[in-house]
Amino acid sequence: MDHGLPDDYTVETAVALACRAPSVHNSQPWQWRVGDRTVHLYADRVRQLAGTDPDGRDLMLSCGTALHHLRVGFAALGWRAEVHRLPNPAEPDHLASVELHRHEPTQEDITLAAAIPRRRTDRRRHSSWTVPTGHLETLARRAADEGAILRPALDAARYHLARAIFEAAEAHAADPAYRTELAAWSGRHTAPDGVPSANAPAQDDTPGALPARAFADPLLGQPEGSTGEADETVLLVLSTASDDAMSRLRAGEATSAVLLAATSLGLATSPLTEPLEVADTRTKVRDLVTGGTFPQMVLRTGWAPVNADPLPATPRRNLDEVLAPLGTPMPREVRYQSH
């Protein structure tokens, strides 16, 4: 970058933190391009999952989550990110242009950035400890700061959400294209993308447990002594007033803000998008859970049992695969990697 702006090492560090963001099936569907004075985020459409995410909503959420991670990373490194979202209507995959300005990091900036490498998608059972109301209010404020609504699904809303989760799992189980795609993107052991076996538990068949994705070759064990879906597991639903590309991108940023805040509070989290990937169940969630606003993300939240083993970090692609000078062409070929 030009003199007076972040050096290459700072930019690479911030982008590396951004790439720690969660994404659907750990597909990492983003590309970063660096100009003389700006950093740009592009959607990597060759990594869109046709069977899981035919309209690209999950892809936009994933990229929005990475964009917020980038903002957090730069803030902790002393740079405020001024974001221009969807800057070019003629180029819909150009999701953001980021200008950088000198900034004195706050304690919150440092706390959130420190949460990035510690955050995990923890699909295991939770303990029965109650999540304090104050924590849930903090998470709701973080989502609101990013233009989204976050609410816990309680009572009837929780029942309807659980039904939508079951129905979406049944619909996907009956879809050969979805099952093939899921098998191709999970059961990984050494690949730099996809869901590793070490991070995927087997389907939990105890009473009260919600269905999880049927990842290939799940090797993650449940904590010893845990007995199924805890009553104190909180299902948080993040929604937006509209459902256009901007709303989905901002919903991804809100997801990141909530996940990092939850991690800094010590909570275990797991994004659940499956009930929102099937049109019928997403409509039910909109009508019966979110009061007519568009559901974009469900977050399963609670306290991990004290005896739960630490989770390994999921792998990421090398930085040189996703970061290049502005003007470098986007990838054109789908590259599936065996597990």
Coordinates of C-alpha atoms in Angstrom, one line a residue:
M1 CA 0.0 0.0 0.0
D2 CA 1.0 3.7 -0.3
H3 CA 3.0 5.4 2.3
G4 CA 0.9 6.3 5.4
L5 CA -1.3 3.3 5.0
P6 CA -0.9 -0.2 6.5
D7 CA 2.2 -2.1 5.4
D8 CA 1.9 -5.5 3.7
Y9 CA 2.5 -7.4 7.0
T10 CA -0.4 -5.5 8.7
V11 CA -2.7 -6.2 5.7
E12 CA -1.8 -9.8 5.6
T13 CA -2.3 -10.2 9.3
A14 CA -5.8 -8.6 9.2
V15 CA -6.8 -10.8 6.2
A16 CA -5.5 -13.9 7.9
L17 CA -7.8 -13.0 10.9
A18 CA -10.7 -12.4 8.5
C19 CA -10.2 -15.8 7.0
R20 CA -10.7 -17.4 10.4
A21 CA -14.4 -16.6 10.0
P22 CA -16.8 -19.5 9.9
S23 CA -18.4 -20.4 6.6
V24 CA -21.0 -22.9 5.4
H25 CA -19.2 -26.3 5.3
N26 CA -16.0 -24.4 5.9
S27 CA -16.1 -23.6 2.2
Q28 CA -14.3 -20.2 2.6
P29 CA -16.1 -18.6 -0.3
W30 CA -14.1 -15.3 -0.4
Q31 CA -11.4 -13.6 -2.3
W32 CA -9.4 -10.5 -1.1
R33 CA -7.8 -8.0 -3.4
V34 CA -5.5 -5.2 -2.3
G35 CA -5.2 -1.9 -4.1
D36 CA -2.9 1.1 -3.4
R37 CA -5.2 2.5 -0.8
T38 CA -8.0 -0.1 -0.3
V39 CA -8.8 -3.7 0.5
H40 CA -11.6 -5.4 -1.5
L41 CA -13.8 -8.4 -0.7
Y42 CA -15.2 -10.5 -3.5
A43 CA -17.5 -13.5 -3.4
D44 CA -15.8 -16.7 -4.7
R45 CA -18.7 -18.2 -6.7
V46 CA -16.9 -21.4 -7.6
R47 CA -17.2 -22.3 -3.9
Q48 CA -20.9 -21.8 -3.8
L49 CA -22.6 -25.0 -2.7
A50 CA -25.3 -25.7 -5.2
G51 CA -27.0 -28.5 -3.2
T52 CA -27.0 -26.7 0.1
D53 CA -27.1 -23.0 -0.9
P54 CA -28.7 -22.7 -4.4
D55 CA -29.5 -19.0 -4.0
G56 CA -26.2 -18.0 -2.5
R57 CA -27.6 -16.8 0.8
D58 CA -25.2 -18.8 2.9
L59 CA -22.3 -17.6 0.7
M60 CA -23.3 -14.0 1.4
L61 CA -23.5 -14.7 5.2
S62 CA -20.1 -16.3 5.1
C63 CA -18.5 -13.4 3.4
G64 CA -20.2 -10.9 5.7
T65 CA -18.8 -12.8 8.7
A66 CA -15.3 -12.5 7.1
L67 CA -15.8 -8.8 6.5
H68 CA -16.6 -8.2 10.1
H69 CA -13.6 -10.3 11.2
L70 CA -11.5 -8.0 8.9
R71 CA -12.9 -4.9 10.5
V72 CA -12.1 -6.3 14.0
G73 CA -8.6 -7.3 13.0
F74 CA -7.7 -4.0 11.5
A75 CA -9.2 -2.1 14.5
A76 CA -6.9 -4.1 16.9
L77 CA -4.0 -3.4 14.7
G78 CA -4.6 0.4 14.8
W79 CA -6.7 1.0 11.7
R80 CA -10.4 1.9 11.4
A81 CA -12.1 0.3 8.4
E82 CA -14.5 2.5 6.4
V83 CA -16.6 0.0 4.5
H84 CA -18.4 0.7 1.2
R85 CA -20.7 -2.3 0.7
L86 CA -21.7 -3.5 -2.7
P87 CA -19.9 -0.6 -4.3
N88 CA -20.4 -1.5 -7.9
P89 CA -23.9 -2.5 -9.1
A90 CA -22.4 -3.8 -12.4
E91 CA -20.2 -6.2 -10.4
P92 CA -22.4 -8.0 -7.9
D93 CA -19.6 -10.2 -6.6
H94 CA -17.6 -7.2 -5.5
L95 CA -19.0 -7.2 -1.9
A96 CA -17.0 -4.5 -0.2
S97 CA -14.3 -1.8 -0.7
V98 CA -12.5 -1.0 2.6
E99 CA -10.7 2.3 3.2
L100 CA -8.4 2.5 6.2
H101 CA -7.8 5.3 8.7
R102 CA -5.5 5.6 11.7
H103 CA -7.2 4.5 14.9
E104 CA -6.2 4.0 18.5
P105 CA -7.3 0.5 19.5
T106 CA -9.7 0.2 22.4
Q107 CA -9.8 -2.6 24.9
E108 CA -13.0 -3.9 23.2
D109 CA -11.1 -4.0 19.9
I110 CA -8.4 -6.1 21.4
T111 CA -10.8 -8.3 23.2
L112 CA -12.8 -9.1 20.1
A113 CA -9.7 -9.7 18.0
A114 CA -8.3 -12.0 20.6
A115 CA -11.6 -14.0 20.4
I116 CA -11.0 -14.7 16.6
P117 CA -8.4 -17.5 17.0
R118 CA -10.2 -18.9 20.1
R119 CA -13.7 -19.2 18.5
R120 CA -14.8 -22.7 17.5
T121 CA -18.0 -24.1 16.1
D122 CA -18.9 -26.5 18.9
R123 CA -21.6 -28.9 17.9
R124 CA -21.4 -31.0 21.1
R125 CA -23.9 -31.0 23.9
H126 CA -24.1 -28.1 26.4
S127 CA -24.2 -28.2 30.2
S128 CA -27.3 -27.4 32.1
W129 CA -26.0 -24.1 33.3
T130 CA -28.2 -21.1 32.5
V131 CA -27.0 -18.4 30.1
P132 CA -27.5 -15.1 32.0
T133 CA -30.1 -12.7 30.6
G134 CA -27.4 -10.0 30.6
H135 CA -25.3 -12.1 28.3
L136 CA -28.2 -12.5 25.8
E137 CA -28.8 -8.7 26.0
T138 CA -25.2 -8.1 25.2
L139 CA -25.4 -10.4 22.1
A140 CA -28.6 -8.7 21.0
R141 CA -26.9 -5.3 21.2
R142 CA -24.0 -6.5 19.1
A143 CA -26.4 -7.7 16.4
A144 CA -28.3 -4.4 16.5
D145 CA -25.1 -2.5 16.0
E146 CA -24.8 -4.3 12.7
G147 CA -28.4 -3.7 11.6
A148 CA -29.9 -7.1 12.6
I149 CA -32.3 -8.4 15.1
L150 CA -31.3 -11.2 17.5
R151 CA -33.8 -12.9 19.8
P152 CA -34.0 -16.1 21.7
A153 CA -36.6 -18.6 20.5
L154 CA -38.7 -19.2 23.6
D155 CA -41.8 -21.3 24.4
A156 CA -44.0 -21.7 21.3
A157 CA -41.3 -20.1 19.1
R158 CA -38.8 -22.7 20.2
Y159 CA -41.2 -25.5 19.5
H160 CA -41.8 -24.2 15.9
L161 CA -38.1 -23.6 15.4
A162 CA -37.3 -27.2 16.5
R163 CA -40.0 -28.5 14.2
A164 CA -38.4 -26.5 11.3
I165 CA -35.0 -28.0 12.1
F166 CA -36.4 -31.5 12.0
E167 CA -38.3 -30.9 8.8
A168 CA -35.3 -29.4 7.0
A169 CA -33.1 -32.3 8.1
E170 CA -35.7 -34.7 6.6
A171 CA -35.9 -32.7 3.4
H172 CA -32.1 -32.8 3.0
A173 CA -31.9 -36.5 3.8
A174 CA -34.3 -37.1 0.9
D175 CA -32.2 -35.0 -1.5
P176 CA -29.4 -37.0 -3.3
A177 CA -27.6 -33.9 -4.6
Y178 CA -27.5 -32.5 -1.1
R179 CA -26.2 -35.7 0.4
T180 CA -23.5 -36.1 -2.2
E181 CA -22.3 -32.5 -1.7
L182 CA -22.3 -32.9 2.1
A183 CA -20.2 -36.0 1.8
A184 CA -17.8 -34.2 -0.5
W185 CA -17.3 -31.4 1.9
S186 CA -17.0 -33.3 5.2
G187 CA -15.1 -36.2 6.7
R188 CA -11.8 -34.3 6.0
H189 CA -8.5 -35.2 7.7
T190 CA -5.8 -33.1 6.0
A191 CA -7.6 -30.8 3.5
P192 CA -7.4 -27.0 3.9
D193 CA -11.2 -26.6 3.7
G194 CA -14.4 -28.6 4.4
V195 CA -15.5 -29.9 7.8
P196 CA -12.9 -32.1 9.5
S197 CA -13.9 -35.4 11.1
A198 CA -12.3 -34.2 14.3
N199 CA -14.8 -31.3 14.6
A200 CA -18.0 -33.3 13.8
P201 CA -19.9 -35.4 16.4
A202 CA -22.1 -38.3 15.4
Q203 CA -25.8 -37.7 15.2
D204 CA -27.2 -37.4 18.7
D205 CA -30.1 -39.8 19.1
T206 CA -30.9 -39.0 22.8
P207 CA -34.4 -37.6 23.6
G208 CA -34.6 -33.9 23.1
A209 CA -31.6 -33.6 20.9
L210 CA -31.9 -31.6 17.7
P211 CA -30.8 -33.1 14.5
A212 CA -27.4 -32.0 13.2
R213 CA -26.0 -32.3 9.7
A214 CA -25.0 -35.8 8.8
F215 CA -21.3 -35.1 8.2
A216 CA -19.2 -37.9 6.8
D217 CA -17.0 -39.9 9.2
P218 CA -17.7 -38.0 12.4
L219 CA -15.1 -38.6 15.1
L220 CA -15.8 -36.0 17.7
G221 CA -17.0 -37.5 21.0
Q222 CA -19.5 -36.0 23.4
P223 CA -18.2 -34.9 26.8
E224 CA -18.3 -37.7 29.3
G225 CA -21.5 -37.8 31.4
S226 CA -23.5 -35.5 29.1
T227 CA -27.0 -36.7 28.5
G228 CA -28.5 -35.0 25.5
E229 CA -29.7 -31.5 24.5
A230 CA -29.7 -29.5 27.7
D231 CA -32.7 -27.5 28.6
E232 CA -30.5 -24.4 29.0
T233 CA -29.2 -24.5 25.4
V234 CA -30.4 -21.2 23.9
L235 CA -31.5 -21.0 20.3
L236 CA -30.9 -17.5 19.0
V237 CA -32.4 -16.4 15.7
L238 CA -30.9 -13.5 13.8
S239 CA -33.2 -11.8 11.3
T240 CA -33.3 -8.7 9.1
A241 CA -36.1 -6.4 7.9
S242 CA -35.4 -7.2 4.2
D243 CA -33.8 -10.1 2.3
D244 CA -31.7 -8.4 -0.4
A245 CA -27.9 -8.9 -0.9
M246 CA -27.1 -6.0 1.4
S247 CA -29.3 -7.4 4.2
R248 CA -27.6 -10.8 3.9
L249 CA -24.1 -9.3 3.9
R250 CA -25.0 -7.3 7.0
A251 CA -26.5 -10.4 8.6
G252 CA -23.1 -12.1 8.2
E253 CA -21.4 -9.2 9.9
A254 CA -23.9 -9.4 12.7
T255 CA -23.3 -13.1 13.0
S256 CA -19.6 -12.4 13.4
A257 CA -20.2 -9.7 16.0
V258 CA -22.4 -12.1 18.1
L259 CA -20.0 -15.0 17.8
L260 CA -17.0 -13.0 18.9
A261 CA -18.9 -11.4 21.8
A262 CA -20.1 -14.9 22.8
T263 CA -16.6 -16.3 22.7
S264 CA -15.3 -13.4 24.8
L265 CA -18.0 -14.3 27.4
G266 CA -16.9 -17.9 27.4
L267 CA -20.0 -19.3 25.7
A268 CA -19.9 -22.2 23.2
T269 CA -21.6 -21.5 19.9
S270 CA -22.7 -23.3 16.8
P271 CA -24.3 -21.7 13.7
L272 CA -27.4 -23.6 12.4
T273 CA -28.4 -22.6 8.8
E274 CA -30.0 -25.9 7.7
P275 CA -33.6 -24.9 8.7
L276 CA -33.1 -21.7 6.6
E277 CA -31.8 -23.5 3.5
V278 CA -35.1 -25.1 2.7
A279 CA -37.7 -22.7 1.4
D280 CA -40.7 -24.2 3.2
T281 CA -39.0 -24.3 6.6
R282 CA -37.5 -20.8 6.3
T283 CA -41.0 -19.5 5.6
K284 CA -42.3 -21.2 8.7
V285 CA -39.5 -19.7 10.8
R286 CA -40.3 -16.3 9.4
D287 CA -44.0 -16.6 10.1
L288 CA -43.9 -18.4 13.5
V289 CA -40.6 -17.4 15.1
T290 CA -39.3 -14.0 13.8
G291 CA -42.6 -12.2 13.4
G292 CA -42.3 -11.5 9.7
T293 CA -38.7 -10.4 9.6
F294 CA -36.4 -12.6 7.4
P295 CA -34.5 -15.2 9.4
Q296 CA -30.8 -15.4 8.3
M297 CA -29.1 -17.4 11.0
V298 CA -29.8 -19.6 14.0
L299 CA -27.1 -19.8 16.7
R300 CA -27.1 -22.6 19.2
T301 CA -25.6 -21.2 22.4
G302 CA -24.7 -22.4 25.9
W303 CA -22.0 -23.4 28.3
A304 CA -19.7 -26.2 27.4
P305 CA -19.4 -28.9 30.1
V306 CA -16.3 -28.4 32.3
N307 CA -14.9 -31.7 31.1
A308 CA -15.3 -31.0 27.4
D309 CA -12.0 -31.4 25.6
P310 CA -10.7 -28.4 23.6
L311 CA -11.6 -28.4 20.0
P312 CA -8.9 -28.2 17.3
A313 CA -9.0 -25.3 15.0
T314 CA -10.6 -26.0 11.6
P315 CA -8.1 -25.7 8.7
R316 CA -7.9 -22.7 6.4
R317 CA -6.5 -22.3 2.9
N318 CA -3.1 -20.6 2.4
L319 CA -3.3 -16.9 2.2
D320 CA -1.8 -16.8 -1.3
E321 CA -4.9 -18.6 -2.5
V322 CA -7.3 -15.9 -1.3
L323 CA -5.2 -12.7 -1.3
A324 CA -3.8 -11.0 -4.4
P325 CA -3.3 -7.5 -5.9
L326 CA -6.3 -5.7 -7.2
G327 CA -7.0 -6.7 -10.8
T328 CA -6.0 -10.3 -10.3
P329 CA -8.8 -12.5 -11.9
M330 CA -11.1 -14.5 -9.8
P331 CA -10.9 -18.3 -9.7
R332 CA -12.9 -19.9 -12.6
E333 CA -12.8 -23.6 -11.9
V334 CA -14.4 -25.6 -9.1
R335 CA -11.8 -27.4 -7.2
Y336 CA -13.2 -30.3 -5.1
Q337 CA -10.7 -31.9 -2.8
S338 CA -11.0 -35.5 -1.7
H339 CA -11.1 -36.2 2.0

